[in-house]
Amino acid sequence: MAKIKDVAAAAGVSPSTVSRVLCNGPVSDKVRKRVEDAMRKLDYRPNMAARRLRSQHTDTIGLIVSDIRNPFFTAVSRAVEDEAYRNGMRVILCNTDENPDKEAMYLRLMQEERVTGVIFAPTRQTVASLDPAALGFPVVMIDRASRDVITDAVVLDNRRAAAALVDHLLAQGYRDIAGVFGNTSSTGTERHAGFAEAMQQAGLPAPAQFVAPSVEAAEQAVLAMLAAAQRPRALVVSNGVLMLGAVRALKSAGLQWPQDVALAGFDNDVWTELLGDGLTVIEQPVGEIGRAAMAMLLERLDDAERSPRIVVLQGKLLARGSSAAVC
Amino acid sequence: MAKIKDVAAAAGVSPSTVSRVLCNGPVSDKVRKRVEDAMRKLDYRPNMAARRLRSQHTDTIGLIVSDIRNPFFTAVSRAVEDEAYRNGMRVILCNTDENPDKEAMYLRLMQEERVTGVIFAPTRQTVASLDPAALGFPVVMIDRASRDVITDAVVLDNRRAAAALVDHLLAQGYRDIAGVFGNTSSTGTERHAGFAEAMQQAGLPAPAQFVAPSVEAAEQAVLAMLAAAQRPRALVVSNGVLMLGAVRALKSAGLQWPQDVALAGFDNDVWTELLGDGLTVIEQPVGEIGRAAMAMLLERLDDAERSPRIVVLQGKLLARGSSAAVC
DNA sequence: ACAAAAAGTGGGATCGATTTCAATTGATAG
DNA sequence: CTATCAATTGAAATCGATCCCACTTTTTGT
């Protein structure tokens, strides 16, 4: 494979000059053309490892999420990658399965890669123990954020969104409402807070379950809730993955929604509108979240000193059949 | 940030020796421990760019798919990444949107990265024009493959699977069966072939539509088919994305399945089992596809000379309500 | 106990680019 | 026509590791 020296020789210039046309340095048009021709002729491909080593910037960002199969993260990832490539950067994607050990390992990996920055959806545990300053690269958190702001972050207004679901259910006439929340992320905590607050404001108890963030865990939990002495009349579910579990539980218990149990949750996954008359959900602006995260990262790279900020985006309530008022 | 020289100095050894403990070279236990302590003390992180440049292997693979948001590719990606990280390799993910220009651009990028290998789901157009030998790295195709084998590949037995769907529908008593297929990938072509063959064997006409691989395109096409003078009694749909379009079309046309139109397709996406009594689909072994692709790549790296092979995996027919016999 | 083989270690070249600095060329002004 | 300055270009150092080779130390066999 041709290297820069070969191109230089073929074009009758020095390697420095070739490098300059590569980096858009000052080169006369005549020479530039000659060099570009030589590159084409030799089918030259600059060696990224060499460039990165010498130039000390990798133009690579890390994207660390729990599981790319979660449609929320799938959509965010796609947006992040589009933005990244548009800005000439590469993306390294990591799945942590909400496992703090994997998170630590991938953060370490990011250091070895000397990434320009990282977009990260951390577990609560990691967020509590993380020292972003020691990492050596800026971090933008997504979906989840630390209580006391230390890094940039892009999150949904989770409390408000959860409260909106509750208010909607109340308006539809439901009273016995229970909640199911993920137990590993701050998102679950926040949504629970919004749920509890809204219920309290209505003078109602706010029974809630915290479960592992998997379909199976949610299914089990919801099955148990449905089998309880007095089953809730409506369910608020903290995210799309758990919602899938809830739907499975209802189906296997032979229950209908909203007739037997109303449903409302998060994430406008493609299938939610197809089920019966649709599931009522808070739609998250997934594309915008990814783009905003990438934009914040770029701004941070421009100005390392500016104080960390949190972008809070609003969800959109899509009221559908699963929370319809029962006659 | 500490470099290898600093570690060497701190441990009182030469850089060569530090490198040896990094690469599991021959080092006495005593010295190894001293070096590891120094690494810890200095919080040393090897510079990947430097290692890659010097060692001439990047331990990086490219994964080029049309869209990570397609659940099929999401699942395959996850499997590929798990395997890759298990083998100490990194993954660069690229979305091409079935666009040959983007495919070419990403392949070029892979060359610049000097990737160890690439796992690639190409469009028909690219597969036809691709010269794998000129790329400089091995390619394993997934989901799609060239007619005349030039590279390793992992694919589904598409003809058989499509035929299985047809046979199933026939067995359920359906006769007027139409097909909807993607027009950019060999997968669509193959599945159509299986569909047409099976229909022909039954002495039936095999009306088929080829559409762009998007939900919207499928929705439009199916709407048109449903509005036609004599609408088909059953639909075979070539993949999960198109199936979503078909379902939307049926819904918006106010038609029920299987009462008005039976449905059968590909990809056991989570939601397919939740819709009514479930959608009949061919389940692809998505995890296995990813793992097999990664395994083939590793084997190829071991032995560049062995002749290319294609791994053909079988799909599994999940007969559900959408293709039930109507009384 | 001694020769031969193996294991461990260090020195210095090297991977392929960018960057710094100095040199050259060309343009402009006086 | 020459002095000045800006625009191009080249030479050589450098990024941070690995690898080859030579040298020293230890182990093994007899």
XYZ file of C-alpha atoms (C1' of nucleotides) in Angstrom, chain A residues 3-4 16 19 23 44 47 50-51 54, chain C residues 14-22 26:
20
model
C 2.532 5.745 1.592
C 3.016 9.440 1.638
C 5.523 17.712 3.627
C 0.720 16.233 3.831
C -4.711 18.732 5.465
C -3.261 6.211 -1.900
C -2.877 5.835 7.345
C -0.092 7.464 11.762
C -2.035 10.693 11.417
C 1.419 12.511 15.002
C 11.094 1.915 12.581
C 5.895 2.384 11.566
C 3.658 6.704 8.359
C 2.193 10.547 8.934
C 2.395 15.993 10.811
C 4.812 19.919 12.349
C 8.401 23.216 12.976
C 11.631 25.910 11.016
C 14.461 27.400 7.512
C 7.656 35.180 -6.600
